[in-house]
Amino acid sequence: VSEASKTASVGGNEAGVECATRLELTAVAGLPIISAGDDLSRAIGDALEGADVRLRDGDVVVVASKVVSRAEGRFVDLARVDVSKRAAEVAAEVDADPRLIELILREGPFVSRASRGVLVVRHRLGFVVANAGIDRSNAAPIGAPDGTGPWVVLLPESPDDSAERIRSALAARSGARIGVVITDSFGRPFRLGTVGAAIGIAGLPALYDQRGKADLFGRSLEHTITAFADQVAAAADLVAGQAAERRAIVHIRGLSFPSVNDAASALLRKAEEDLYA
Amino acid sequence: VSEASKTASVGGNEAGVECATRLELTAVAGLPIISAGDDLSRAIGDALEGADVRLRDGDVVVVASKVVSRAEGRFVDLARVDVSKRAAEVAAEVDADPRLIELILREGPFVSRASRGVLVVRHRLGFVVANAGIDRSNAAPIGAPDGTGPWVVLLPESPDDSAERIRSALAARSGARIGVVITDSFGRPFRLGTVGAAIGIAGLPALYDQRGKADLFGRSLEHTITAFADQVAAAADLVAGQAAERRAIVHIRGLSFPSVNDAASALLRKAEEDLYA
């Protein structure tokens, strides 16, 4: 991380005063169905252009992990998965397809919780997620031959790197200093329903620290490190899900954030410090 | 819930097609410091008017729980709290102020996890939250006599009812069919940083069910019940926290949702079905 990029702030005004009190989120249409090997950054840039969005300093582009996975060819044909002894045992325990369990355990060898129909693992990327984030919807590659599948799609290989590639390509194309967040929908302990979560980030902070600002009565605020990138993901999921056909790209204007090189793993609590690990 | 209010949809177009693909969120300035007994609904209406926001059908007003608590006089002077034997024991275990622990256990008698400096309970309202959501920042009542305190503020008595009172007052004042969400910032297992969560709702659904819509390849989407109200809370927290001085009211325009009478408790997983309870 260069010092310049560490300290530059985007989206605020010149004096560094935070003035962003309005956000605009737009679910961007026009992204084609992505195939393995497609230039996703270019496709996203084209979709933004097609939607008349000209990127400015401080804009954030949110990309659903699914299209990143598709571009990276992270499809797996379940019919071709060899099942290990451990996967067969776990599959019997949770009553699920042993081939799917095999893939889940390859992506996340550490099992957090197992129950009928549910296998929650700590993913190799660090986050705790049901079924290792493996998805069966929109999972088939284009032109998959008859008689193959069922297909599933794994999470991107390295989402922070994917976010940085997209950020850098969009920045080169627009000249704007932007942030990129790659998101997935996660379930949660205690609460029902999925929420957007940041699994890869570039150009913006994972956490936003408001500690030290005095409150109205002169005391320091408590508990005020907000999960900035996760809230960006949740907000984007809200508008993406509102589109008539769920959209993979959301453009956000109006955030104020430092332009930093951070990693989505900064959002993760260390297992040894997690009361629920 | 009347059938009419159950089926009416707001924020979409007449044909019922979802067309909302743009959201605007505004952190509204101008709310005065709220005292016990203040007419909060009126103060919110005045602040919206002062910010030139005219409510329309489908708008959502998000209110930070802190101001609701203040209006309800949920202040407690720690110096006047009698400590029970159980609270004294738990306080010794987690190394915290026994008077604070007493209040936490009154609000949430069931302890989920206890560790040094942290006490996670299942709140009487149902949600699992650190320190029962009790906050020390901005916690003193206006005009608290010298020598009193330290003061803390409890979560609202009944946030769904508070949300409904605000919704109904704003609807009467504007003629618009709106939703109201009362939010707090919650920590999470596994992940760092706080996120906005819905603790009281009125006029909109807690969960938004997209199951049954076919995906691109004709399969049903999986895992697509989104935590609608929680994502509204997270998005609002994002813009509230961006304001130069954190703001208690956020106005959201552009969501499409059914106008239902739902409860925030619909977001809660039953303890017996929770793998992490």
mmCIF file of C-alpha atoms in Angstrom, chain A residues 106-238:
data_model
loop_
_atom_site.group_PDB
_atom_site.id
_atom_site.type_symbol
_atom_site.label_atom_id
_atom_site.label_comp_id
_atom_site.label_asym_id
_atom_site.label_seq_id
_atom_site.Cartn_x
_atom_site.Cartn_y
_atom_site.Cartn_z
ATOM 1 C CA ARG A 106 -12.478 -29.094 -0.210
ATOM 2 C CA GLU A 107 -13.436 -25.402 -0.033
ATOM 3 C CA GLY A 108 -13.765 -25.378 3.758
ATOM 4 C CA PRO A 109 -12.154 -28.273 5.572
ATOM 5 C CA PHE A 110 -13.040 -26.965 9.045
ATOM 6 C CA VAL A 111 -16.650 -27.791 9.938
ATOM 7 C CA SER A 112 -18.269 -25.186 12.189
ATOM 8 C CA ARG A 113 -21.704 -26.826 12.517
ATOM 9 C CA ALA A 114 -23.361 -29.787 10.837
ATOM 10 C CA SER A 115 -27.042 -30.571 10.944
ATOM 11 C CA ARG A 116 -29.624 -32.203 8.682
ATOM 12 C CA GLY A 117 -29.358 -30.431 5.318
ATOM 13 C CA VAL A 118 -26.883 -27.835 6.560
ATOM 14 C CA LEU A 119 -23.099 -27.841 6.653
ATOM 15 C CA VAL A 120 -21.492 -24.653 7.939
ATOM 16 C CA VAL A 121 -17.734 -24.447 7.353
ATOM 17 C CA ARG A 122 -14.927 -22.006 7.749
ATOM 18 C CA HIS A 123 -14.055 -21.389 4.102
ATOM 19 C CA ARG A 124 -10.418 -21.489 2.990
ATOM 20 C CA LEU A 125 -10.824 -17.721 2.478
ATOM 21 C CA GLY A 126 -11.619 -17.382 6.186
ATOM 22 C CA PHE A 127 -15.314 -16.660 6.446
ATOM 23 C CA VAL A 128 -17.846 -18.926 8.086
ATOM 24 C CA VAL A 129 -20.514 -19.800 5.564
ATOM 25 C CA ALA A 130 -23.160 -22.451 4.903
ATOM 26 C CA ASN A 131 -22.248 -24.956 2.163
ATOM 27 C CA ALA A 132 -18.961 -23.113 1.551
ATOM 28 C CA GLY A 133 -20.913 -20.608 -0.535
ATOM 29 C CA ILE A 134 -21.436 -23.193 -3.272
ATOM 30 C CA ASP A 135 -24.493 -22.398 -5.345
ATOM 31 C CA ARG A 136 -26.668 -24.416 -7.657
ATOM 32 C CA SER A 137 -28.618 -21.574 -9.220
ATOM 33 C CA ASN A 138 -27.407 -20.152 -12.531
ATOM 34 C CA ALA A 139 -24.585 -22.640 -12.149
ATOM 35 C CA ALA A 140 -24.310 -24.279 -15.560
ATOM 36 C CA PRO A 141 -21.636 -23.114 -17.999
ATOM 37 C CA ILE A 142 -22.870 -21.843 -21.341
ATOM 38 C CA GLY A 143 -23.063 -24.700 -23.826
ATOM 39 C CA ALA A 144 -22.748 -27.447 -21.217
ATOM 40 C CA PRO A 145 -23.170 -30.702 -23.179
ATOM 41 C CA ASP A 146 -26.367 -32.721 -22.737
ATOM 42 C CA GLY A 147 -26.071 -35.376 -20.081
ATOM 43 C CA THR A 148 -23.580 -33.432 -17.974
ATOM 44 C CA GLY A 149 -24.250 -31.943 -14.560
ATOM 45 C CA PRO A 150 -25.886 -31.162 -12.267
ATOM 46 C CA TRP A 151 -23.513 -28.237 -12.159
ATOM 47 C CA VAL A 152 -22.578 -26.070 -9.222
ATOM 48 C CA VAL A 153 -20.426 -22.975 -9.005
ATOM 49 C CA LEU A 154 -17.761 -22.313 -6.375
ATOM 50 C CA LEU A 155 -16.887 -18.923 -4.917
ATOM 51 C CA PRO A 156 -14.160 -17.011 -6.784
ATOM 52 C CA GLU A 157 -10.601 -18.256 -6.346
ATOM 53 C CA SER A 158 -9.319 -15.059 -4.731
ATOM 54 C CA PRO A 159 -12.035 -12.385 -4.447
ATOM 55 C CA ASP A 160 -9.742 -9.565 -3.251
ATOM 56 C CA ASP A 161 -7.572 -10.080 -6.330
ATOM 57 C CA SER A 162 -10.665 -10.186 -8.547
ATOM 58 C CA ALA A 163 -11.918 -6.950 -6.976
ATOM 59 C CA GLU A 164 -8.552 -5.301 -7.551
ATOM 60 C CA ARG A 165 -8.497 -6.376 -11.210
ATOM 61 C CA ILE A 166 -11.951 -4.897 -11.749
ATOM 62 C CA ARG A 167 -11.063 -1.734 -9.814
ATOM 63 C CA SER A 168 -7.892 -1.198 -11.739
ATOM 64 C CA ALA A 169 -9.546 -1.772 -15.132
ATOM 65 C CA LEU A 170 -12.478 0.548 -14.344
ATOM 66 C CA ALA A 171 -10.104 3.175 -12.931
ATOM 67 C CA ALA A 172 -7.971 3.030 -16.083
ATOM 68 C CA ARG A 173 -11.041 3.341 -18.260
ATOM 69 C CA SER A 174 -12.674 6.187 -16.316
ATOM 70 C CA GLY A 175 -9.776 7.992 -14.664
ATOM 71 C CA ALA A 176 -11.796 7.882 -11.425
ATOM 72 C CA ARG A 177 -10.657 6.698 -8.031
ATOM 73 C CA ILE A 178 -13.286 4.142 -7.107
ATOM 74 C CA GLY A 179 -13.912 1.250 -4.761
ATOM 75 C CA VAL A 180 -15.029 -2.254 -5.731
ATOM 76 C CA VAL A 181 -16.797 -4.792 -3.522
ATOM 77 C CA ILE A 182 -17.492 -8.404 -4.485
ATOM 78 C CA THR A 183 -20.450 -9.747 -2.533
ATOM 79 C CA ASP A 184 -22.219 -12.915 -1.657
ATOM 80 C CA SER A 185 -25.420 -13.528 0.302
ATOM 81 C CA PHE A 186 -24.784 -15.108 3.682
ATOM 82 C CA GLY A 187 -27.087 -16.591 6.269
ATOM 83 C CA ARG A 188 -26.472 -15.730 9.905
ATOM 84 C CA PRO A 189 -26.638 -17.250 13.349
ATOM 85 C CA PHE A 190 -29.623 -16.022 15.383
ATOM 86 C CA ARG A 191 -31.324 -14.175 12.546
ATOM 87 C CA LEU A 192 -33.305 -15.372 9.534
ATOM 88 C CA GLY A 193 -32.870 -14.256 5.943
ATOM 89 C CA THR A 194 -29.727 -13.648 3.968
ATOM 90 C CA VAL A 195 -27.726 -10.425 3.900
ATOM 91 C CA GLY A 196 -25.106 -9.210 1.481
ATOM 92 C CA ALA A 197 -21.540 -9.658 2.752
ATOM 93 C CA ALA A 198 -18.260 -8.428 1.309
ATOM 94 C CA ILE A 199 -16.001 -11.299 0.236
ATOM 95 C CA GLY A 200 -13.556 -9.249 -1.838
ATOM 96 C CA ILE A 201 -12.711 -5.547 -1.764
ATOM 97 C CA ALA A 202 -10.414 -3.055 -3.489
ATOM 98 C CA GLY A 203 -9.918 0.666 -3.023
ATOM 99 C CA LEU A 204 -11.988 1.046 0.152
ATOM 100 C CA PRO A 205 -11.767 0.013 3.795
ATOM 101 C CA ALA A 206 -13.294 -3.172 5.216
ATOM 102 C CA LEU A 207 -13.976 -1.497 8.566
ATOM 103 C CA TYR A 208 -14.691 2.147 9.228
ATOM 104 C CA ASP A 209 -13.499 3.369 12.581
ATOM 105 C CA GLN A 210 -15.461 6.140 14.232
ATOM 106 C CA ARG A 211 -13.907 5.632 17.663
ATOM 107 C CA GLY A 212 -12.498 8.736 19.205
ATOM 108 C CA LYS A 213 -15.090 11.092 17.826
ATOM 109 C CA ALA A 214 -16.772 12.734 20.804
ATOM 110 C CA ASP A 215 -20.475 12.189 21.189
ATOM 111 C CA LEU A 216 -22.998 14.877 22.069
ATOM 112 C CA PHE A 217 -21.984 14.766 25.719
ATOM 113 C CA GLY A 218 -18.248 14.640 25.219
ATOM 114 C CA ARG A 219 -17.828 10.931 25.837
ATOM 115 C CA SER A 220 -16.173 8.691 23.291
ATOM 116 C CA LEU A 221 -18.523 6.614 21.243
ATOM 117 C CA GLU A 222 -18.483 2.928 22.067
ATOM 118 C CA HIS A 223 -18.745 0.002 19.705
ATOM 119 C CA THR A 224 -18.611 2.177 16.648
ATOM 120 C CA ILE A 225 -16.327 0.353 14.295
ATOM 121 C CA THR A 226 -18.798 -0.287 11.536
ATOM 122 C CA ALA A 227 -18.462 -3.092 9.046
ATOM 123 C CA PHE A 228 -18.287 -0.614 6.190
ATOM 124 C CA ALA A 229 -17.790 -3.054 3.304
ATOM 125 C CA ASP A 230 -20.454 -5.428 4.631
ATOM 126 C CA GLN A 231 -22.961 -2.578 4.880
ATOM 127 C CA VAL A 232 -22.092 -1.581 1.315
ATOM 128 C CA ALA A 233 -22.802 -5.194 0.327
ATOM 129 C CA ALA A 234 -26.123 -5.256 2.208
ATOM 130 C CA ALA A 235 -27.255 -1.971 0.685
ATOM 131 C CA ALA A 236 -26.329 -3.201 -2.784
ATOM 132 C CA ASP A 237 -28.145 -6.484 -2.240
ATOM 133 C CA LEU A 238 -31.245 -4.503 -1.325
#
